[in-house]
Coordinates of C-alpha atoms and ligand atoms in Angstrom, one line a residue:
M13 CA 16.7 -19.6 -1.3
K14 CA 15.5 -19.9 -5.0
Y15 CA 15.1 -16.1 -5.3
D16 CA 17.0 -13.0 -4.3
V17 CA 14.0 -10.7 -4.6
I18 CA 10.2 -11.2 -4.9
V19 CA 8.3 -8.3 -6.6
M20 CA 4.6 -8.2 -5.5
G21 CA 2.7 -6.8 -8.4
A22 CA 3.6 -6.5 -12.0
G23 CA 2.5 -3.0 -12.9
H24 CA 5.0 -1.1 -15.0
N25 CA 7.0 0.0 -11.9
G26 CA 7.4 -3.6 -10.7
L27 CA 8.4 -4.6 -14.2
V28 CA 11.1 -1.8 -14.3
A29 CA 12.3 -2.9 -10.9
A30 CA 12.5 -6.4 -11.9
A31 CA 14.4 -5.5 -15.1
Y32 CA 17.1 -3.6 -13.3
L33 CA 17.6 -6.3 -10.8
A34 CA 17.7 -9.2 -13.2
K35 CA 20.1 -7.3 -15.5
A36 CA 22.3 -6.9 -12.4
G37 CA 22.2 -10.8 -11.9
K38 CA 19.6 -11.0 -9.3
R39 CA 17.1 -14.0 -9.4
V40 CA 13.6 -12.4 -9.4
L41 CA 10.0 -13.7 -9.0
M42 CA 7.2 -11.5 -9.8
L43 CA 3.8 -12.3 -8.3
E44 CA 0.8 -10.6 -9.9
A45 CA -2.8 -10.8 -8.4
A46 CA -4.5 -10.2 -11.7
D47 CA -4.7 -12.4 -14.8
E48 CA -2.7 -9.8 -16.8
I49 CA 0.3 -7.8 -16.0
G50 CA 0.5 -4.0 -16.4
G51 CA -1.8 -2.7 -13.6
A52 CA -2.9 0.8 -14.5
T53 CA -1.0 0.9 -17.8
A54 CA -3.3 -1.5 -19.5
S55 CA -4.7 -1.2 -23.1
V56 CA -7.8 -3.2 -23.9
R57 CA -10.3 -3.9 -26.6
A58 CA -13.0 -2.0 -24.6
F59 CA -15.7 -2.6 -27.1
K60 CA -15.5 -6.1 -28.2
E61 CA -17.1 -5.7 -31.6
Y62 CA -14.4 -3.1 -32.6
D63 CA -10.8 -3.7 -33.1
A64 CA -9.7 -0.6 -31.2
L65 CA -7.1 -1.0 -28.3
L66 CA -7.8 1.8 -25.8
S67 CA -5.5 2.8 -23.0
R68 CA -8.1 2.0 -20.3
Y69 CA -6.5 3.9 -17.5
S70 CA -3.4 5.9 -17.9
Y71 CA -2.9 7.4 -21.4
L72 CA -0.2 10.0 -21.7
V73 CA 3.4 9.8 -20.7
A74 CA 5.7 12.6 -19.6
L75 CA 7.4 11.3 -16.4
L76 CA 9.2 8.3 -17.8
P77 CA 12.9 9.4 -17.9
D78 CA 14.7 8.7 -21.1
Q79 CA 17.5 7.3 -19.1
I80 CA 15.2 4.3 -18.0
I81 CA 14.3 3.8 -21.7
Q82 CA 18.0 3.7 -22.6
D83 CA 19.2 1.7 -19.6
L84 CA 16.8 -1.0 -20.2
G85 CA 16.9 -1.0 -24.0
L86 CA 13.1 -0.4 -24.4
N87 CA 11.7 -0.1 -27.9
F88 CA 9.1 2.3 -26.8
E89 CA 8.3 5.6 -28.4
T90 CA 6.2 8.6 -27.4
I91 CA 4.8 11.1 -29.9
S92 CA 4.8 14.9 -29.5
R93 CA 1.6 16.7 -30.0
E94 CA 1.7 19.9 -32.1
V95 CA -1.3 21.4 -30.1
S96 CA -0.8 21.5 -26.5
S97 CA -4.3 22.5 -25.5
F98 CA -7.5 24.0 -26.8
T99 CA -10.1 25.4 -24.4
P100 CA -13.5 26.3 -25.9
Y101 CA -15.3 29.4 -24.3
K102 CA -18.3 31.7 -25.0
K103 CA -18.2 35.4 -25.2
E104 CA -21.1 37.6 -25.9
G105 CA -23.1 34.6 -27.1
K106 CA -20.4 33.5 -29.5
D107 CA -18.1 30.6 -29.5
F108 CA -14.3 30.8 -29.5
G109 CA -11.3 28.6 -28.3
L110 CA -8.1 29.3 -26.7
H111 CA -5.5 27.6 -28.8
I112 CA -2.0 26.9 -27.3
S113 CA 0.5 25.3 -29.6
R114 CA 3.3 23.2 -27.9
V115 CA 5.8 25.6 -29.2
W116 CA 4.8 29.3 -28.9
D117 CA 3.7 30.7 -32.2
K118 CA 1.5 33.4 -33.8
E119 CA -1.6 31.4 -33.7
T120 CA -1.1 31.1 -29.9
E121 CA -0.3 34.7 -29.5
D122 CA -3.4 35.8 -31.5
S123 CA -5.6 33.4 -29.5
F124 CA -4.5 34.9 -26.2
I125 CA -5.2 38.4 -27.6
E126 CA -8.6 37.3 -28.8
L127 CA -9.6 36.0 -25.4
T128 CA -8.2 38.7 -23.2
G129 CA -7.9 41.8 -25.6
S130 CA -4.2 42.3 -24.9
A131 CA -0.8 40.8 -25.1
H132 CA -0.4 40.7 -21.3
E133 CA -1.6 37.2 -20.6
G134 CA 0.4 35.6 -23.5
K135 CA 3.5 37.3 -22.2
A136 CA 2.9 36.2 -18.6
W137 CA 2.3 32.7 -19.9
Q138 CA 5.7 32.5 -21.7
E139 CA 7.6 34.0 -18.7
F140 CA 5.9 31.7 -16.2
Y141 CA 6.5 28.6 -18.1
S142 CA 10.1 29.4 -19.0
E143 CA 10.8 29.8 -15.2
V144 CA 9.1 26.5 -14.6
E145 CA 11.0 24.8 -17.3
K146 CA 14.3 25.9 -16.0
F147 CA 13.4 24.7 -12.6
A148 CA 12.4 21.3 -14.1
Q149 CA 15.5 20.9 -15.9
K150 CA 17.4 21.1 -12.6
M151 CA 15.0 19.0 -10.5
A152 CA 14.2 16.2 -13.0
P153 CA 17.5 14.5 -13.1
T154 CA 17.5 14.1 -9.3
F155 CA 14.5 11.8 -9.5
L156 CA 16.8 8.9 -10.3
E157 CA 19.3 9.8 -7.5
P158 CA 19.1 9.4 -3.6
L159 CA 16.7 12.0 -2.1
R160 CA 18.0 15.4 -1.4
T161 CA 16.8 17.4 1.5
R162 CA 14.5 20.4 1.0
R163 CA 17.6 22.7 1.6
E164 CA 19.8 20.8 -0.7
M165 CA 17.2 20.8 -3.5
K166 CA 16.6 24.5 -3.2
T167 CA 20.4 25.2 -3.4
L168 CA 20.6 23.0 -6.4
I169 CA 17.9 24.7 -8.3
G170 CA 19.1 28.2 -7.4
Q171 CA 15.9 30.1 -8.4
D172 CA 14.7 31.3 -5.0
S173 CA 11.6 33.3 -6.1
T174 CA 10.4 30.4 -8.4
W175 CA 11.0 28.1 -5.4
E176 CA 9.0 30.3 -3.2
Y177 CA 5.8 30.2 -5.4
L178 CA 6.1 26.6 -6.5
V179 CA 7.0 25.0 -3.2
E180 CA 6.4 27.4 -0.2
K181 CA 3.1 29.1 -1.2
P182 CA -0.2 27.6 -2.4
M183 CA -0.5 27.6 -6.2
A184 CA -3.4 30.0 -5.9
E185 CA -1.0 32.8 -5.0
V186 CA 1.2 32.6 -8.1
I187 CA -1.7 32.0 -10.5
Q188 CA -3.5 34.9 -9.2
S189 CA -0.5 37.2 -9.2
K190 CA 0.8 36.3 -12.6
F191 CA -2.5 35.9 -14.5
K192 CA -5.6 38.0 -14.7
D193 CA -8.0 36.1 -16.9
D194 CA -10.1 33.3 -15.4
L195 CA -9.9 31.0 -18.2
V196 CA -6.0 31.2 -18.5
R197 CA -5.7 30.8 -14.7
G198 CA -7.7 27.7 -15.1
V199 CA -5.7 26.1 -17.8
V200 CA -2.6 26.7 -15.5
L201 CA -4.4 25.3 -12.5
T202 CA -5.4 21.9 -14.1
D203 CA -2.0 20.7 -14.0
A204 CA -2.1 21.2 -10.2
L205 CA -5.3 19.1 -9.8
I206 CA -5.1 16.1 -12.1
G207 CA -5.6 13.1 -9.9
T208 CA -5.6 15.1 -6.8
F209 CA -8.6 16.3 -4.8
A210 CA -7.4 19.7 -3.8
S211 CA -8.1 23.4 -3.9
A212 CA -5.6 25.8 -5.5
Q213 CA -5.4 27.1 -1.9
S214 CA -3.7 23.8 -0.7
I215 CA 0.1 23.0 -1.0
Q216 CA -1.1 19.6 -2.3
S217 CA -1.8 21.4 -5.6
N218 CA 1.8 22.6 -5.7
I219 CA 3.0 19.0 -5.4
C220 CA 0.7 17.8 -8.1
F221 CA 1.8 20.8 -10.3
L222 CA 5.5 19.9 -9.9
Y223 CA 4.8 16.3 -10.9
H224 CA 3.0 17.3 -14.0
L225 CA 5.6 19.8 -15.2
M226 CA 8.8 18.0 -14.3
G227 CA 9.0 15.1 -16.7
N228 CA 12.3 14.8 -18.4
G229 CA 12.9 18.4 -17.5
T230 CA 10.3 19.6 -20.1
G231 CA 6.9 18.4 -18.6
E232 CA 5.8 17.6 -22.1
W233 CA 2.9 15.0 -22.1
K234 CA 3.3 12.7 -25.1
V235 CA 1.2 10.1 -26.8
P236 CA 2.6 6.5 -26.2
R237 CA 2.8 4.9 -29.8
G238 CA 0.6 1.7 -29.7
G239 CA -1.0 2.8 -26.5
M240 CA 0.1 2.0 -22.8
I241 CA 0.3 -1.6 -23.6
S242 CA 3.3 -1.1 -25.8
L243 CA 5.2 -0.1 -22.7
V244 CA 4.2 -3.2 -20.8
N245 CA 4.8 -5.4 -23.7
E246 CA 8.5 -4.0 -24.0
L247 CA 9.1 -4.4 -20.3
E248 CA 7.8 -7.9 -20.3
R249 CA 10.1 -8.7 -23.2
I250 CA 13.1 -7.3 -21.2
V251 CA 12.3 -9.1 -18.0
Q252 CA 11.7 -12.4 -19.7
S253 CA 14.9 -12.2 -21.6
A254 CA 16.8 -11.4 -18.3
G255 CA 15.3 -14.6 -16.7
V256 CA 12.6 -13.1 -14.4
E257 CA 9.8 -15.6 -13.5
I258 CA 6.4 -14.0 -13.7
R259 CA 3.3 -15.7 -12.0
T260 CA -0.1 -14.2 -12.8
D261 CA -3.3 -15.0 -10.8
A262 CA -1.0 -15.1 -7.7
E263 CA -2.3 -12.6 -5.1
V264 CA 0.0 -12.1 -2.2
T265 CA -2.0 -12.5 1.1
Q266 CA 0.7 -12.7 3.7
V267 CA 4.2 -11.4 4.2
S268 CA 6.6 -12.1 7.0
T269 CA 10.2 -11.3 7.6
D270 CA 12.9 -12.6 9.8
S271 CA 16.8 -12.2 10.1
V272 CA 17.2 -14.6 7.1
G273 CA 14.7 -13.4 4.6
V274 CA 11.2 -12.7 3.6
R275 CA 8.4 -15.3 3.1
V276 CA 5.2 -14.6 1.2
Q277 CA 2.2 -16.6 0.8
T278 CA -0.4 -16.4 -2.0
K279 CA -4.1 -16.7 -1.9
K280 CA -3.8 -20.1 -3.6
G281 CA -1.6 -21.3 -0.8
D282 CA 1.8 -21.2 -2.5
S283 CA 4.7 -19.9 -0.4
F284 CA 8.0 -18.4 -1.6
T285 CA 11.1 -17.0 0.1
A286 CA 13.7 -14.4 -0.9
E287 CA 16.1 -12.0 0.6
F288 CA 13.9 -9.0 -0.2
L289 CA 10.4 -8.0 -1.1
L290 CA 9.5 -5.2 -3.4
S291 CA 5.9 -4.1 -3.2
N292 CA 4.4 -2.6 -6.4
A293 CA 1.0 -2.7 -4.5
A294 CA -0.1 0.5 -2.9
P295 CA 1.3 1.1 0.5
A296 CA -2.2 0.8 2.1
H297 CA -2.5 -2.7 0.7
L298 CA 1.0 -3.7 1.8
D299 CA 0.2 -2.5 5.4
R300 CA -3.0 -4.5 5.3
I301 CA -1.2 -7.6 4.2
R302 CA 1.4 -7.0 7.0
G303 CA -1.4 -6.4 9.5
K304 CA -0.3 -2.9 10.0
K305 CA -2.4 0.3 10.4
S306 CA -2.1 2.7 7.3
E307 CA -1.9 6.5 7.3
S308 CA -5.0 8.1 5.9
A309 CA -4.8 9.2 2.4
L310 CA -6.9 11.2 0.0
S311 CA -9.1 9.0 -2.2
G312 CA -9.2 9.2 -6.0
S313 CA -11.1 12.1 -7.4
Q314 CA -11.5 11.5 -11.0
I315 CA -13.7 9.6 -13.5
K316 CA -12.2 8.2 -16.7
I317 CA -14.4 7.9 -19.8
N318 CA -13.3 5.9 -22.7
M319 CA -15.1 6.3 -26.1
L320 CA -15.0 5.2 -29.7
L321 CA -16.3 7.6 -32.3
R322 CA -17.4 7.0 -35.9
T323 CA -16.3 10.5 -36.7
L324 CA -15.0 13.6 -34.8
P325 CA -17.8 16.1 -33.8
R326 CA -17.7 19.6 -35.2
L327 CA -17.0 22.5 -32.9
K328 CA -19.3 25.5 -32.6
S329 CA -16.3 27.8 -32.6
G330 CA -15.4 26.8 -36.1
A331 CA -12.0 25.4 -34.9
D332 CA -10.7 22.4 -36.8
S333 CA -11.7 19.4 -34.7
R334 CA -8.6 17.4 -35.8
R335 CA -6.4 20.1 -34.2
A336 CA -8.6 20.9 -31.2
F337 CA -8.9 17.3 -30.0
S338 CA -5.3 16.4 -30.7
G339 CA -4.1 18.5 -27.7
T340 CA -5.6 18.6 -24.2
F341 CA -9.2 19.8 -24.6
H342 CA -10.4 21.6 -21.4
I343 CA -14.1 21.7 -20.5
N344 CA -15.4 23.9 -17.6
E345 CA -11.9 24.4 -16.4
S346 CA -11.7 28.1 -15.7
Y347 CA -10.1 29.0 -12.4
S348 CA -13.5 29.8 -10.8
E349 CA -15.2 26.7 -12.2
L350 CA -12.5 24.5 -10.8
E351 CA -12.6 26.1 -7.4
D352 CA -16.5 25.9 -7.3
A353 CA -16.4 22.2 -8.4
Y354 CA -13.9 21.5 -5.6
V355 CA -16.2 23.2 -3.0
T356 CA -19.3 21.3 -4.3
A357 CA -17.6 18.0 -4.3
A358 CA -16.2 18.6 -0.8
K359 CA -19.8 19.1 0.3
G360 CA -20.6 15.7 -1.0
E361 CA -22.3 16.6 -4.3
I362 CA -21.3 15.9 -7.9
P363 CA -20.3 19.2 -9.5
K364 CA -23.1 20.6 -11.8
H365 CA -20.6 22.2 -14.2
A366 CA -18.2 19.1 -14.3
P367 CA -14.7 20.1 -15.1
S368 CA -12.8 17.7 -17.5
E369 CA -10.3 17.3 -20.0
M370 CA -10.0 15.2 -23.0
Y371 CA -7.8 14.1 -25.9
C372 CA -8.0 12.0 -29.0
H373 CA -5.1 9.4 -29.2
T374 CA -5.9 8.4 -32.8
L375 CA -5.1 11.8 -34.3
S376 CA -1.5 11.2 -33.2
D377 CA -1.3 7.5 -33.4
P378 CA -3.9 5.6 -35.5
S379 CA -2.0 2.4 -34.8
I380 CA -4.3 1.5 -32.0
L381 CA -7.2 1.1 -34.6
S382 CA -7.5 -1.7 -37.2
E383 CA -6.7 -0.4 -40.7
E384 CA -10.4 -0.8 -41.5
L385 CA -11.5 1.5 -38.7
A386 CA -8.9 4.0 -39.4
Q387 CA -9.9 4.3 -43.0
Q388 CA -13.5 4.7 -42.1
G389 CA -12.6 7.7 -39.8
Y390 CA -13.0 6.2 -36.5
H391 CA -11.4 7.9 -33.5
T392 CA -10.9 7.2 -29.8
L393 CA -11.6 9.9 -27.2
T394 CA -10.3 9.8 -23.6
L395 CA -12.0 12.0 -20.9
F396 CA -10.6 12.5 -17.6
G397 CA -13.1 14.2 -15.1
L398 CA -11.9 16.2 -12.1
H399 CA -13.3 16.7 -8.6
T400 CA -15.3 13.5 -8.4
P401 CA -14.0 11.8 -5.3
A402 CA -14.8 8.2 -4.4
E403 CA -17.1 9.3 -1.5
L404 CA -19.5 10.8 -4.0
F405 CA -20.1 7.3 -5.5
E406 CA -20.4 5.2 -2.3
T407 CA -24.1 5.4 -1.6
D408 CA -25.4 4.6 -5.0
P409 CA -22.4 3.8 -7.3
E410 CA -24.2 3.2 -10.6
S411 CA -26.6 6.2 -10.4
S412 CA -24.0 8.5 -9.4
K413 CA -21.8 7.4 -12.2
K414 CA -24.5 8.0 -14.7
I415 CA -25.1 11.6 -13.3
A416 CA -21.4 12.3 -13.5
V417 CA -21.0 11.0 -17.0
Q418 CA -24.1 12.9 -18.2
R419 CA -22.8 16.2 -16.7
C420 CA -19.5 15.6 -18.5
I421 CA -21.2 15.0 -21.8
D422 CA -23.6 18.0 -21.3
A423 CA -20.7 20.2 -20.7
L424 CA -18.9 18.9 -23.8
N425 CA -22.0 19.2 -25.9
S426 CA -22.4 22.8 -25.1
Y427 CA -19.5 23.4 -27.4
L428 CA -20.3 20.9 -30.2
I429 CA -22.4 21.2 -33.4
D430 CA -22.8 17.5 -33.4
P431 CA -23.7 16.1 -30.0
L432 CA -21.5 13.4 -28.7
E433 CA -24.3 10.8 -28.8
S434 CA -24.6 11.4 -32.6
V435 CA -21.0 10.6 -33.4
L436 CA -20.3 7.7 -30.8
A437 CA -19.9 4.2 -32.5
K438 CA -22.7 1.8 -31.6
N439 CA -22.6 -1.9 -30.6
S440 CA -24.9 -4.3 -32.4
D441 CA -27.4 -4.2 -29.5
G442 CA -27.7 -0.3 -30.0
S443 CA -25.7 0.7 -26.9
L444 CA -23.1 3.4 -27.3
C445 CA -19.3 2.7 -27.3
I446 CA -18.6 4.5 -24.0
E447 CA -17.2 3.0 -20.8
T448 CA -16.7 4.8 -17.4
K449 CA -14.4 4.1 -14.5
S450 CA -15.2 5.8 -11.2
P451 CA -12.7 5.7 -8.4
L452 CA -14.6 2.8 -6.9
D453 CA -14.2 0.8 -10.2
L454 CA -10.5 1.6 -10.1
E455 CA -10.2 0.1 -6.6
K456 CA -12.0 -3.1 -7.7
D457 CA -10.4 -3.5 -11.1
V458 CA -6.7 -2.4 -10.4
R459 CA -6.5 -2.1 -6.6
L460 CA -5.9 1.5 -6.4
P461 CA -6.8 2.5 -2.8
G462 CA -10.1 4.6 -2.9
G463 CA -9.3 4.9 -6.7
N464 CA -6.2 7.1 -6.1
I465 CA -4.3 7.0 -9.3
F466 CA -1.0 7.7 -7.5
H467 CA -1.7 5.0 -4.8
R468 CA -1.5 7.7 -2.0
D469 CA -1.1 11.5 -1.7
L470 CA 1.8 12.7 -3.8
T471 CA 4.7 14.1 -1.8
F472 CA 7.4 16.7 -2.7
P473 CA 10.4 15.1 -4.4
F474 CA 12.8 15.8 -1.6
K475 CA 12.9 15.0 2.1
E476 CA 12.9 17.0 5.3
E477 CA 16.0 17.3 7.4
G478 CA 16.4 14.3 9.6
D479 CA 14.4 11.9 7.4
A480 CA 16.3 8.7 7.2
Q481 CA 15.0 7.7 3.8
I482 CA 17.7 7.3 1.1
W483 CA 15.7 6.5 -2.1
G484 CA 12.3 7.2 -0.8
V485 CA 11.3 3.6 -1.2
E486 CA 12.3 2.3 2.3
T487 CA 9.8 1.0 4.9
D488 CA 10.1 0.1 8.5
D489 CA 11.4 -3.3 7.6
P490 CA 14.9 -3.4 6.0
R491 CA 13.8 -6.3 3.9
I492 CA 10.7 -4.6 2.4
F493 CA 10.8 -1.9 -0.2
I494 CA 8.1 0.0 -2.2
C495 CA 8.7 -0.1 -5.9
G496 CA 5.4 1.5 -7.0
A497 CA 3.6 4.8 -7.4
G498 CA 3.2 5.0 -3.5
A499 CA 7.0 5.5 -3.0
Q500 CA 8.3 9.1 -2.7
R501 CA 8.7 10.5 -6.3
G502 CA 6.3 7.7 -7.3
G503 CA 3.0 8.7 -9.0
G504 CA 2.2 8.4 -12.7
V505 CA 3.8 6.3 -15.4
S506 CA 7.5 6.9 -14.7
G507 CA 9.3 3.8 -13.8
I508 CA 11.1 6.1 -11.3
P509 CA 10.2 4.2 -8.1
G510 CA 10.9 0.9 -9.8
H511 CA 14.3 2.1 -10.7
N512 CA 14.9 3.5 -7.2
A513 CA 13.7 0.4 -5.3
A514 CA 16.1 -1.7 -7.5
M515 CA 19.0 0.7 -6.5
A516 CA 18.1 0.5 -2.9
V517 CA 18.3 -3.3 -3.1
L518 CA 21.5 -3.4 -5.2
A519 CA 23.1 -1.1 -2.6
K520 CA 22.6 -3.9 -0.1
G521 CA 25.0 -6.1 -2.2
Ligands
FAD630 C1 -7.7 6.5 -14.9 C2 -6.3 6.8 -14.8 C3 -5.6 7.7 -15.7 C4 -4.3 7.9 -15.5 N1 -3.7 8.6 -16.4 C5 -2.3 8.8 -16.3 C6 -1.7 9.3 -17.4 O1 -2.2 9.8 -18.5 N2 -0.3 9.5 -17.3 C7 0.4 9.0 -16.2 O2 1.7 9.3 -16.1 N3 -0.3 8.5 -15.1 C8 -1.5 8.3 -15.2 N4 -2.2 7.6 -14.2 C9 -1.5 7.1 -13.1 C10 -0.6 5.9 -13.4 O3 -1.3 5.0 -14.2 C11 -0.2 5.1 -12.1 O4 0.2 6.1 -11.1 C12 0.8 4.0 -12.5 O5 0.5 3.3 -13.6 C13 1.2 3.3 -11.3 O6 2.0 2.2 -11.7 P1 2.5 1.1 -10.7 O7 3.3 0.2 -11.5 O8 3.2 1.8 -9.5 O9 1.2 0.5 -10.0 P2 -0.1 -0.2 -10.7 O10 -0.1 0.1 -12.2 O11 -1.2 0.1 -9.9 O12 0.3 -1.8 -10.5 C14 0.3 -2.4 -9.3 C15 0.2 -3.9 -9.6 O13 0.2 -4.6 -8.3 C16 -0.8 -5.6 -8.3 N5 -1.1 -6.0 -6.9 C17 -1.7 -5.2 -6.0 N6 -1.8 -6.0 -4.9 C18 -1.3 -7.1 -5.1 C19 -1.1 -8.4 -4.3 N7 -1.6 -8.4 -3.0 N8 -0.5 -9.4 -4.8 C20 0.0 -9.4 -6.1 N9 -0.2 -8.2 -7.0 C21 -0.8 -7.2 -6.4 C22 -1.9 -5.0 -9.1 O14 -2.8 -5.9 -9.5 C23 -1.2 -4.2 -10.2 O15 -1.0 -5.0 -11.3 C24 -3.6 7.3 -14.4 C25 -4.1 6.3 -13.6 C26 -5.5 6.1 -13.7 C27 -6.2 5.1 -12.9

């Protein structure tokens, strides 16, 4: 056989797997269905008349272990944000904002007191997140090791009460017991919901929370310098120098295995054989190609809005826009608003008070703009709207998208002096520089099943007793492994399933 391993899909995880395998001496072929590699880690010139390279889908990085960057020799940098988050709110007819710095400081403390009238919530915040960070520091390194069982993981971490509230009981319980303020509760809850259609009452929200807080043991979400494309470019450089063959416009449509190896066929009719197949495609797509029935999974539940601005809008609260938008800017994300939005969406309606969060990449990293645009004060904004599951868009995709976008804009505008429409850049035909991706668009553009950004429901990063999985990448066929977000410990921009699938293959000799 010409190849040892075929990797189906060249998202960042497929590239990570290929890099580890090729560096270990394996002959690797990558088959990517799209014209470009990178999958959901793409950057594009979304508005053709402007030289601005936006991270079209994923936009911040926390989960990619430093170890992978070092092992592969990636020249990829992420930038810390001084402001962690800013949440505008109204009290007695006036506008304010809850400012939270990345490192606890006087401004943060005062901001909590301004919101709640006492130091209690600020103290509770520091205690809670220091427990979570201790937990993360023990759990994160295990992501690049064979799976532990639930019991082994609990013993390793050794924080039984934290384990109880982060793993065993729904997030609602710990949030309600530790925090009293609805807005503060909401800021905590958002990390349990991003990309996941769940209520705080569901254990699914705990899993999502763990993924969002575990990255590199700190859970810090950083800005990729140069945008997401810089990660893909670096991975491409590494795999090519290691001799990996990449074919684009090569959708795999058939896979079969026997005692000798695996054979794949592409839509164009080419066929290839190898000892092993790694699937970077979502498990549901792999099942379909293999003619198998898939487990049911949650669909995606977010809309992503990418924008180019002539200038940053001013805030009614008087806060400096350059600081407020550099962190995560929460809109309609109090605890009760999030829970109400979930209930409304679950009934099949687009939430009226659309919860979303937003950040400005160019405040941390102007390199994604041409010098000319940067000098003129242009900025990008990335909005991620929650609780908008794929089902809400099915009957009338375009009208539903318009409604969802308008609700997000209206919510944001209620905190702005300058309405968003007045600061958005315009194309020469007068249209505004704003693009929206619904879950249905994500299915069509990047093959995410139902628009699920994690390929399927996230699962805890440990296994139950009796589970035969070793790396969380194994399938029912010993020649086929999952190397993408759909593996256990998979979702997000992490490279972890790519690394783990490569380790599973290398263990076979
Ligand atoms: C809107 C949005 C925002 C997000 N924001 C963030 C964020 O800020 N931070 C973060 O960590 N994560 C974020 N995510 C999640 C993250 O982007 C994904 O979980 C991650 O990129 C998945 O990477 P992957 O390599 O496993 O798969 P993908 O990037 O999905 O790549 C899979 C590849 O396989 C190819 N493929 C599929 N089927 C076939 C086939 N039959 N033959 C050949 N090729 C095939 C696809 O074309 C694709 O290129 C976001 C995702 C979305 C959609």
